[in-house]
Coordinates of C-alpha atoms and ligand atoms in Angstrom, one line a residue:
Chain A
M19 CA 8.1 -9.7 -28.1
T20 CA 9.4 -13.2 -27.8
A21 CA 7.4 -15.5 -30.0
T22 CA 6.0 -18.6 -28.3
A23 CA 7.3 -21.8 -29.7
G24 CA 4.9 -23.3 -32.2
W25 CA 2.7 -20.4 -32.5
T26 CA 2.4 -18.5 -35.8
P27 CA 0.4 -15.3 -36.4
D28 CA -2.1 -17.1 -38.6
Q29 CA -3.3 -19.1 -35.6
P30 CA -5.7 -17.5 -33.1
I31 CA -3.8 -15.1 -30.7
V32 CA -6.3 -15.8 -28.0
S33 CA -8.1 -19.1 -27.9
L34 CA -10.7 -20.3 -25.3
K35 CA -12.0 -23.8 -25.2
D36 CA -14.8 -25.0 -22.9
V37 CA -13.8 -22.7 -20.1
H38 CA -15.4 -23.4 -16.7
K39 CA -15.1 -21.1 -13.7
S40 CA -16.8 -21.3 -10.3
F41 CA -16.6 -19.2 -7.2
G42 CA -17.3 -21.9 -4.6
E43 CA -20.7 -23.3 -5.4
L44 CA -21.5 -20.6 -8.0
E45 CA -20.7 -21.6 -11.5
V46 CA -20.1 -18.4 -13.4
L47 CA -18.6 -19.7 -16.7
K48 CA -20.1 -22.9 -18.0
G49 CA -18.2 -23.8 -21.1
V50 CA -17.1 -20.7 -23.1
S51 CA -15.2 -21.1 -26.3
F52 CA -14.0 -18.6 -28.9
D53 CA -11.0 -17.6 -30.9
V54 CA -9.6 -14.2 -31.6
M55 CA -7.2 -13.6 -34.5
K56 CA -4.4 -11.1 -34.5
G57 CA -5.7 -7.6 -35.2
E58 CA -9.3 -8.5 -34.5
V59 CA -11.6 -6.5 -32.3
I60 CA -14.2 -8.5 -30.5
C61 CA -16.9 -7.2 -28.2
I62 CA -18.6 -9.1 -25.4
I63 CA -22.0 -8.0 -24.4
G64 CA -24.6 -9.4 -22.0
P65 CA -26.6 -8.7 -18.9
S66 CA -25.1 -7.8 -15.6
G67 CA -23.7 -10.8 -13.7
S68 CA -23.5 -13.0 -16.8
G69 CA -19.7 -13.5 -16.2
K70 CA -18.2 -11.0 -18.7
S71 CA -15.7 -9.5 -16.2
T72 CA -14.8 -13.0 -14.9
L73 CA -14.2 -14.2 -18.5
I74 CA -11.9 -11.3 -19.3
R75 CA -10.0 -11.6 -16.0
C76 CA -9.4 -15.3 -16.7
I77 CA -7.6 -14.4 -19.9
N78 CA -4.8 -12.6 -18.0
A79 CA -4.9 -15.0 -15.1
L80 CA -6.3 -12.6 -12.5
N81 CA -8.8 -15.4 -12.0
N82 CA -8.0 -19.1 -12.3
I83 CA -10.3 -21.6 -14.1
Q84 CA -11.5 -25.0 -13.1
K85 CA -11.8 -26.7 -16.5
G86 CA -11.0 -26.0 -20.1
S87 CA -8.1 -24.1 -21.7
I88 CA -7.2 -20.5 -22.5
K89 CA -4.3 -20.0 -24.8
V90 CA -2.5 -16.7 -25.6
E91 CA -0.2 -17.0 -28.5
G92 CA -0.3 -20.7 -28.2
Q93 CA 0.7 -20.7 -24.5
E94 CA -1.7 -22.2 -21.9
V95 CA -2.5 -19.4 -19.5
H96 CA -3.5 -21.7 -16.6
D97 CA -0.5 -23.9 -16.8
P98 CA 0.9 -23.9 -13.3
K99 CA 4.4 -23.7 -14.8
L100 CA 3.6 -20.6 -16.8
D101 CA 5.7 -17.6 -16.1
K102 CA 3.0 -15.0 -15.3
L103 CA 5.3 -12.2 -16.3
E104 CA 5.5 -13.5 -19.9
L105 CA 1.7 -13.5 -20.0
R106 CA 1.5 -10.0 -18.5
K107 CA 3.9 -8.6 -21.1
K108 CA 1.6 -9.9 -23.9
V109 CA -1.7 -8.9 -22.4
G110 CA -2.7 -5.4 -21.3
M111 CA -5.8 -4.7 -19.2
V112 CA -7.9 -1.6 -18.6
F113 CA -10.4 -1.6 -15.8
Q114 CA -13.7 0.0 -15.2
Q115 CA -12.4 2.0 -12.3
Y116 CA -9.1 3.0 -14.0
N117 CA -7.1 1.8 -10.9
L118 CA -4.3 4.2 -11.5
F119 CA -1.6 4.5 -8.8
P120 CA -2.8 7.6 -6.9
H121 CA 0.6 8.5 -5.5
K122 CA 2.3 8.8 -8.9
T123 CA 1.8 11.4 -11.5
A124 CA 0.2 10.5 -14.9
L125 CA 3.6 10.2 -16.5
E126 CA 5.0 8.1 -13.6
N127 CA 2.0 5.8 -13.9
V128 CA 2.8 5.2 -17.5
M129 CA 6.5 4.8 -16.8
M130 CA 6.4 2.5 -13.8
A131 CA 5.9 -0.9 -15.3
P132 CA 8.5 -0.6 -18.2
V133 CA 11.1 0.6 -15.7
L134 CA 10.4 -1.7 -12.8
V135 CA 9.2 -4.8 -14.6
L136 CA 11.0 -4.7 -18.0
K137 CA 14.0 -2.9 -16.5
Q138 CA 14.2 -0.6 -19.5
D139 CA 16.3 2.5 -19.5
K140 CA 14.5 5.3 -17.7
A141 CA 15.2 8.0 -20.3
D142 CA 14.0 5.9 -23.2
V143 CA 10.9 5.0 -21.2
E144 CA 10.2 8.6 -20.5
E145 CA 10.4 9.5 -24.1
R146 CA 8.0 6.8 -25.0
A147 CA 5.7 7.6 -22.2
R148 CA 5.5 11.2 -23.3
K149 CA 4.6 10.0 -26.8
L150 CA 1.9 7.8 -25.4
M151 CA 0.5 10.7 -23.4
A152 CA 0.3 12.6 -26.6
K153 CA -1.3 9.7 -28.3
V154 CA -4.1 9.6 -25.8
R155 CA -4.4 13.4 -26.1
L156 CA -3.1 14.2 -22.6
Q157 CA -0.2 16.5 -23.5
G158 CA 0.3 18.9 -20.6
K159 CA -1.2 16.6 -18.0
E160 CA 2.0 14.6 -17.5
D161 CA 2.7 16.0 -14.1
N162 CA -0.8 15.8 -12.7
Y163 CA -1.8 13.3 -10.2
P164 CA -4.7 11.0 -10.9
G165 CA -6.8 12.8 -8.3
E166 CA -6.4 16.0 -10.4
L167 CA -7.7 14.4 -13.6
S168 CA -11.3 13.8 -14.8
G169 CA -12.6 10.3 -15.1
G170 CA -12.1 10.2 -18.9
Q171 CA -8.6 11.6 -18.5
Q172 CA -7.7 9.0 -15.9
Q173 CA -9.0 6.2 -18.1
R174 CA -6.8 7.4 -21.0
V175 CA -3.8 7.4 -18.7
A176 CA -4.7 3.9 -17.8
I177 CA -4.8 3.0 -21.5
A178 CA -1.4 4.6 -22.0
R179 CA -0.1 2.8 -19.0
S180 CA -1.1 -0.6 -20.5
L181 CA 0.3 0.4 -23.9
A182 CA 3.7 1.2 -22.4
M183 CA 4.2 -2.5 -21.9
N184 CA 3.8 -3.0 -25.7
P185 CA 1.2 -5.7 -25.3
D186 CA -0.1 -7.8 -28.2
V187 CA -3.6 -8.0 -26.9
M188 CA -5.6 -5.4 -25.0
L189 CA -8.5 -6.3 -22.6
F190 CA -11.1 -3.6 -21.8
D191 CA -13.6 -4.3 -19.1
E192 CA -16.5 -1.8 -19.4
V193 CA -13.9 1.0 -19.4
T194 CA -16.5 3.7 -20.0
A195 CA -19.1 2.5 -17.6
A196 CA -18.0 4.8 -14.8
L197 CA -17.8 7.9 -17.0
D198 CA -20.3 10.6 -17.7
P199 CA -21.7 10.7 -21.2
E200 CA -19.5 13.6 -22.5
T201 CA -16.2 11.9 -21.5
V202 CA -17.2 8.5 -22.8
K203 CA -16.5 9.7 -26.3
E204 CA -12.9 10.8 -25.7
V205 CA -12.1 7.3 -24.4
L206 CA -13.9 5.5 -27.2
V207 CA -12.0 7.6 -29.7
T208 CA -8.7 6.5 -28.2
I209 CA -9.8 2.8 -28.3
K210 CA -11.0 3.2 -31.9
E211 CA -7.6 4.5 -33.0
L212 CA -5.9 1.6 -31.3
A213 CA -8.2 -0.8 -33.1
Q214 CA -7.5 0.9 -36.4
E215 CA -3.8 0.6 -35.9
G216 CA -4.3 -3.2 -35.7
M217 CA -4.2 -3.8 -32.0
T218 CA -6.0 -7.0 -31.0
C219 CA -8.8 -5.9 -28.6
I220 CA -11.2 -7.8 -26.5
L221 CA -13.8 -5.4 -25.1
V222 CA -16.7 -5.8 -22.6
T223 CA -19.0 -3.0 -23.3
H224 CA -22.5 -1.6 -23.0
E225 CA -22.0 0.9 -25.8
M226 CA -23.9 -0.8 -28.5
G227 CA -23.3 1.8 -31.1
F228 CA -19.6 1.6 -30.5
A229 CA -19.5 -2.2 -30.6
R230 CA -21.3 -2.1 -33.9
E231 CA -18.9 0.4 -35.3
I232 CA -15.6 -1.2 -34.3
A233 CA -16.2 -4.8 -33.6
D234 CA -15.3 -7.6 -36.1
H235 CA -17.3 -10.0 -34.1
I236 CA -19.8 -9.7 -31.2
Y237 CA -20.4 -12.3 -28.5
F238 CA -23.5 -12.2 -26.4
T239 CA -23.2 -14.0 -23.0
D240 CA -25.9 -14.9 -20.6
R241 CA -25.6 -17.0 -17.4
G242 CA -22.1 -18.2 -18.2
V243 CA -22.5 -19.3 -21.8
I244 CA -22.2 -17.6 -25.2
V245 CA -25.8 -17.6 -26.4
E246 CA -25.2 -16.1 -29.8
H247 CA -22.4 -14.4 -31.8
G248 CA -21.8 -13.0 -35.2
P249 CA -20.4 -10.0 -37.1
P250 CA -22.2 -6.7 -36.1
A251 CA -23.9 -6.4 -39.5
T252 CA -26.0 -9.5 -38.8
F253 CA -25.8 -9.7 -35.0
F254 CA -27.9 -6.7 -34.3
T255 CA -30.5 -7.3 -37.0
E256 CA -30.8 -11.1 -37.2
A257 CA -30.5 -12.2 -33.6
K258 CA -32.4 -15.5 -33.3
D259 CA -32.2 -16.4 -29.6
P260 CA -35.0 -15.0 -27.5
R261 CA -32.6 -13.9 -24.8
T262 CA -30.5 -11.9 -27.2
K263 CA -33.5 -10.3 -28.7
K264 CA -34.9 -9.3 -25.3
F265 CA -31.5 -7.9 -24.3
L266 CA -31.1 -5.9 -27.5
E267 CA -34.7 -4.6 -27.2
Q268 CA -34.0 -3.3 -23.8
I269 CA -30.7 -1.7 -24.6
L270 CA -31.2 -0.2 -28.1
Chain B
M191 CA 21.4 34.8 36.6
E192 CA 22.9 32.1 38.8
D193 CA 23.0 34.6 41.7
Y194 CA 19.4 35.4 41.1
F195 CA 18.3 31.8 41.5
R196 CA 20.6 31.3 44.5
E197 CA 18.9 34.3 46.3
L198 CA 15.5 33.0 45.3
A199 CA 16.2 29.7 46.9
E200 CA 17.1 31.5 50.1
Q201 CA 14.1 33.7 50.2
A202 CA 11.5 31.1 49.0
P203 CA 12.6 27.8 50.3
R204 CA 10.2 25.8 48.1
W205 CA 11.5 27.4 44.9
N206 CA 15.0 26.1 44.8
F207 CA 15.9 26.0 41.1
I208 CA 19.0 24.1 42.1
W209 CA 20.0 23.1 38.5
M210 CA 20.2 26.7 37.5
Y211 CA 23.3 27.3 39.7
D212 CA 24.6 23.9 40.8
E213 CA 26.6 22.3 38.1
R214 CA 26.3 18.8 39.3
Q215 CA 22.5 18.9 39.3
Q216 CA 22.5 20.7 36.0
G217 CA 24.6 17.8 34.6
K218 CA 22.0 15.3 35.8
I219 CA 19.2 17.2 34.2
L220 CA 21.0 17.5 30.9
S221 CA 22.1 13.9 30.8
G222 CA 18.5 12.9 31.7
I223 CA 17.2 14.9 28.8
W224 CA 19.8 13.4 26.5
M225 CA 18.9 9.9 27.6
T226 CA 15.2 10.5 27.1
I227 CA 15.8 11.8 23.6
N228 CA 18.0 8.9 22.7
L229 CA 15.6 6.4 24.2
S230 CA 12.7 8.0 22.3
I231 CA 14.5 8.0 19.0
A232 CA 15.7 4.4 19.3
C233 CA 12.3 3.2 20.3
V234 CA 10.5 5.2 17.6
I235 CA 12.8 3.7 14.9
F236 CA 12.7 0.1 16.1
S237 CA 8.9 0.2 16.8
V238 CA 8.3 1.4 13.3
I239 CA 10.5 -1.3 11.8
I240 CA 8.6 -3.9 13.9
G241 CA 5.4 -2.4 12.7
V242 CA 6.2 -2.7 9.0
V243 CA 7.7 -6.2 9.3
G244 CA 4.8 -7.4 11.5
A245 CA 2.2 -6.1 9.2
W246 CA 3.9 -7.8 6.3
M247 CA 4.1 -11.1 8.2
Q248 CA 0.4 -10.8 9.0
G249 CA -0.2 -11.2 5.3
A250 CA 1.8 -14.4 5.2
K251 CA 0.4 -17.5 3.7
S252 CA 1.5 -19.6 6.7
A253 CA -1.1 -19.7 9.5
I254 CA 1.7 -20.3 12.0
V255 CA 3.5 -17.1 11.1
R256 CA 0.2 -15.2 11.3
G257 CA -0.5 -16.9 14.7
I258 CA 2.8 -15.8 16.1
V259 CA 2.3 -12.2 15.1
Q260 CA -1.2 -12.3 16.6
A261 CA 0.0 -13.7 19.8
Y262 CA 2.7 -11.1 20.0
I263 CA 0.2 -8.3 19.5
Q264 CA -2.2 -9.6 22.1
F265 CA 0.6 -10.1 24.6
F266 CA 2.1 -6.6 24.3
R267 CA -1.0 -4.7 23.8
N268 CA -2.9 -6.2 26.7
T269 CA -0.3 -6.0 29.4
P270 CA 1.1 -2.8 31.0
P271 CA 4.4 -1.6 29.7
F272 CA 5.6 -1.1 33.2
V273 CA 5.3 -4.9 33.8
Q274 CA 6.9 -5.6 30.5
L275 CA 9.9 -3.6 31.4
L276 CA 10.3 -5.4 34.7
F277 CA 9.8 -8.7 33.0
F278 CA 12.3 -8.1 30.3
Y279 CA 15.0 -6.8 32.6
F280 CA 14.6 -9.1 35.6
A281 CA 13.3 -12.3 34.0
L282 CA 14.9 -12.3 30.5
G283 CA 18.0 -10.4 31.7
Q284 CA 18.9 -13.5 33.8
F285 CA 19.3 -15.6 30.7
T286 CA 21.4 -13.3 28.6
P287 CA 25.2 -13.9 28.8
A288 CA 27.3 -11.5 30.8
V289 CA 30.8 -10.4 30.2
V290 CA 33.3 -10.6 33.0
G291 CA 35.5 -7.5 33.2
E292 CA 39.3 -7.5 33.0
D293 CA 39.6 -7.2 36.8
G294 CA 37.9 -10.6 37.0
W295 CA 35.0 -9.7 39.3
T296 CA 32.9 -7.0 37.6
V297 CA 30.1 -8.6 35.6
T298 CA 28.5 -6.5 32.8
P299 CA 25.5 -8.1 31.1
I300 CA 25.7 -7.7 27.3
I301 CA 22.3 -6.1 27.3
S302 CA 22.3 -3.2 29.7
N303 CA 19.1 -1.8 31.4
V304 CA 19.0 0.9 28.7
G305 CA 19.2 -1.9 26.1
W306 CA 16.3 -3.8 27.8
A307 CA 14.3 -0.6 28.0
I308 CA 14.7 0.0 24.3
I309 CA 13.8 -3.6 23.5
A310 CA 10.7 -3.7 25.8
L311 CA 9.4 -0.3 24.8
S312 CA 10.0 -1.0 21.1
F313 CA 8.1 -4.2 21.2
F314 CA 5.3 -2.5 23.2
A315 CA 4.8 0.3 20.7
G316 CA 5.6 -2.0 17.8
A317 CA 2.5 -4.1 18.7
F318 CA 0.3 -1.1 18.1
N319 CA 2.3 -0.1 15.0
V320 CA 1.6 -3.6 13.4
E321 CA -2.1 -3.0 13.8
I322 CA -1.8 0.6 12.6
F323 CA 0.0 -0.4 9.4
R324 CA -2.3 -3.4 8.8
A325 CA -5.3 -1.1 8.8
G326 CA -3.4 1.1 6.3
I327 CA -2.6 -1.9 4.1
E328 CA -6.2 -3.0 4.2
A329 CA -7.3 0.5 3.1
V330 CA -5.5 0.0 -0.2
P331 CA -8.1 -1.4 -2.6
D332 CA -7.6 -4.8 -4.1
S333 CA -8.3 -3.3 -7.5
T334 CA -5.1 -1.1 -7.2
R335 CA -3.1 -4.2 -6.3
E336 CA -4.6 -6.0 -9.3
A337 CA -3.7 -3.2 -11.6
A338 CA -0.1 -3.6 -10.5
E339 CA -0.3 -7.4 -10.9
S340 CA -1.7 -7.2 -14.4
L341 CA 1.2 -4.9 -15.4
G342 CA 3.6 -7.7 -14.4
F343 CA 4.7 -6.4 -10.9
S344 CA 6.0 -9.1 -8.6
R345 CA 4.4 -9.5 -5.2
L346 CA 7.3 -7.7 -3.6
Q347 CA 7.2 -4.9 -6.2
T348 CA 3.5 -4.5 -5.6
Y349 CA 4.1 -4.3 -1.9
T350 CA 7.0 -1.8 -1.9
E351 CA 5.9 0.4 -4.8
V352 CA 2.2 0.6 -4.5
V353 CA 0.8 -0.9 -1.2
L354 CA 3.3 0.5 1.3
P355 CA 3.4 4.1 0.0
L356 CA -0.4 4.3 0.1
A357 CA -0.8 2.4 3.3
F358 CA 1.8 4.6 5.0
R359 CA -0.1 7.8 4.2
V360 CA -3.3 6.3 5.6
S361 CA -1.4 5.2 8.7
L362 CA 0.4 8.4 9.5
P363 CA -2.2 10.1 11.8
A364 CA -2.6 6.9 14.0
L365 CA 1.2 6.4 13.9
N366 CA 1.6 9.9 15.1
N367 CA -0.6 9.3 18.2
N368 CA 1.2 6.1 19.0
L369 CA 4.6 7.6 18.8
V370 CA 3.5 10.5 21.1
N371 CA 2.4 7.8 23.6
L372 CA 5.7 6.0 23.2
V373 CA 7.8 9.1 24.0
K374 CA 5.7 9.6 27.2
T375 CA 6.0 5.9 28.1
T376 CA 9.8 6.2 28.1
T377 CA 9.4 7.7 31.6
Q378 CA 8.5 4.2 32.8
A379 CA 12.0 3.0 32.1
L380 CA 12.8 4.4 35.5
A381 CA 11.4 1.1 36.8
I382 CA 14.7 -0.5 35.8
A383 CA 16.8 2.5 36.7
V384 CA 17.4 3.9 33.3
P385 CA 18.8 7.3 34.0
E386 CA 16.3 9.2 31.8
L387 CA 14.8 12.6 32.7
L388 CA 12.3 11.6 35.3
Y389 CA 14.8 9.3 37.0
Q390 CA 17.3 12.1 37.3
A391 CA 14.6 14.5 38.4
R392 CA 13.6 12.2 41.2
T393 CA 17.2 11.8 42.5
I394 CA 17.4 15.6 42.6
W395 CA 14.3 16.2 44.6
S396 CA 14.9 13.3 47.0
D397 CA 18.3 14.9 47.7
F398 CA 17.0 18.4 47.7
P399 CA 13.3 18.5 48.7
S400 CA 13.3 22.3 48.2
A401 CA 13.9 21.7 44.5
Q402 CA 10.8 19.5 44.0
Y403 CA 8.4 22.1 42.6
P404 CA 10.9 23.7 40.1
T405 CA 12.1 20.3 39.0
M406 CA 8.6 19.0 38.4
I407 CA 7.8 22.1 36.3
L408 CA 11.0 21.5 34.4
V409 CA 9.9 17.9 33.6
W410 CA 6.6 19.1 32.4
V411 CA 8.1 21.7 30.2
V412 CA 10.7 19.3 28.7
Y413 CA 8.0 16.8 27.8
I414 CA 5.8 19.4 26.3
L415 CA 8.7 20.6 24.1
L416 CA 9.8 17.1 23.1
V417 CA 6.3 15.9 22.1
G418 CA 5.8 19.3 20.5
V419 CA 8.8 18.8 18.3
L420 CA 7.7 15.2 17.4
V421 CA 4.2 16.3 16.5
F422 CA 5.4 19.2 14.5
G423 CA 7.8 17.0 12.6
M424 CA 5.1 14.4 11.9
H425 CA 2.7 17.0 10.7
R426 CA 5.3 18.4 8.4
W427 CA 5.9 14.9 7.1
E428 CA 2.2 14.2 6.7
R429 CA 1.9 17.4 4.6
A430 CA 4.9 16.6 2.5
M431 CA 3.4 13.2 1.7
R432 CA 0.0 14.5 0.8
I433 CA -1.0 13.6 -2.8
P434 CA -2.7 16.3 -4.7
G435 CA -6.4 15.4 -5.3
Y436 CA -6.2 12.3 -3.2
G437 CA -7.9 11.4 0.1
Q438 CA -9.2 14.8 1.2
Ligands
ATP254 N1 -14.5 -12.9 -6.5 C1 -15.7 -13.3 -6.6 N2 -16.2 -14.2 -5.6 C2 -17.4 -14.7 -5.7 N3 -18.3 -14.4 -6.7 C3 -17.9 -13.6 -7.7 C4 -16.6 -13.0 -7.7 N4 -16.5 -12.3 -8.8 C5 -17.7 -12.4 -9.5 N5 -18.5 -13.2 -8.8 C6 -19.9 -13.5 -9.2 O1 -19.8 -14.0 -10.5 C7 -20.9 -13.6 -11.3 C8 -20.4 -13.0 -12.6 O2 -19.7 -11.7 -12.2 P1 -19.1 -10.8 -13.3 O3 -18.5 -9.7 -12.6 O4 -18.2 -11.6 -14.2 O5 -20.3 -10.3 -14.2 P2 -20.4 -9.2 -15.3 O6 -21.0 -9.9 -16.5 O7 -19.1 -8.6 -15.5 O8 -21.4 -8.2 -14.7 P3 -21.5 -6.6 -14.9 O9 -22.0 -6.3 -16.2 O10 -22.4 -6.2 -13.8 O11 -20.1 -6.1 -14.7 C9 -21.7 -12.7 -10.4 O12 -22.8 -13.4 -9.9 C10 -20.8 -12.3 -9.3 O13 -21.5 -12.1 -8.1
MG255 MG1 -18.3 -6.7 -15.1

């Protein structure tokens, strides 16, 4: 990956400062700031509609912002001169609804971006894609179409598809929310392995037990602001803000 | 065989299968069928191209481009193809240059009546195809497009690799219907004297009224077969394009 001029790995890999985002009249993010260091895993939790998805979508420029700054490896994401492709190479994203390409097999889904976007050699990509399929424990499912896979399997293909681009940061937006309880675990195991290998991860999740287990830092958002944050050890036991307490009481 | 039909024509004067024994009439029928097939194939191809390009232009940023496509669709969808053929040939045909032959007095327009028929009918069916493909494109979820975008696909790559292949599958049944209609509409090219099957059939039965019934039956049969082949092919194609576990 090409290093961005001026950025060194001891600086935050993702840095948000006073981010504001509105959809028309509706202000969804009202000044969000946080830093993520390389290799860190952070979890964002909060009630529905508090702007978690919007926040994560702003980080890879699927949404624009009105004010503030988002930097990935020192590069301003919302700089109009930014080459979006450079950003997309660094940041991988996994969606709640998997969003696989239904007309391509699992393996083709994983191979498509490196071949088309990065113009890598097809045979090399295939070899890597097969390894990634094994990594997400989907050996033997390479030639199945998304419609022939379970939700949990599709989501793991989606993770492999993102990893095929060799990103530096992975964004996960409630990736287990559409799954039934038995399959949630298989996806969480995959994410956990990634985190343990040192992948920088930003997760939106409702799985509190999981957040507690893998997060280095937890952020609680409500109505477009970060209400409270801290490492899991203290966050769950020593929440001070009444909104956080209420949320945790409901969910735990 | 020929003798049988000759005898039949004598015994039953309304059942003169003239093209079964008269070579000249047989030639007319065959060239009519050939013209109909060519006309159909050309119009199918051009109308599909118009459909894809038009649907793509409908997604353009420029309001002017979208307005032009919309005006085109309204014009061709809301007027009879018969009138369109006459208009193209007699009105627009006036303004296209003509080539004067070597003898100095024969004038051949660079676009023949067959050419105008192909143009008019392609634009006619193309207007429907634009709408058909647009509906298909709209059926592709935004989230699928976003997934491509977040993987670094360019707009064009997203369109050609993800949106079109999915939209096309959704569009096939409606496209199928429209193309069947198109093949049937080629008969209207006789308005500008395109020598397709119906045109030839009419010349036969005006010369030989005794051949009217058999020739009409022949026209029916040929169209049933032609459309049958088209529908069969389209269904085969639909089946070949089907994605396991998707959209059923
Ligand atoms: N494209 C959009 N246009 C208009 N409003 C939007 C759009 N996307 C999101 N919103 C609004 O922004 C607010 C925050 O939405 P967001 O999806 O970020 O919430 P969330 O925290 O992810 O919620 P959930 O937990 O339900 O996924 C909501 O009120 C939503 O209606
Ligand atoms: Mg959300």
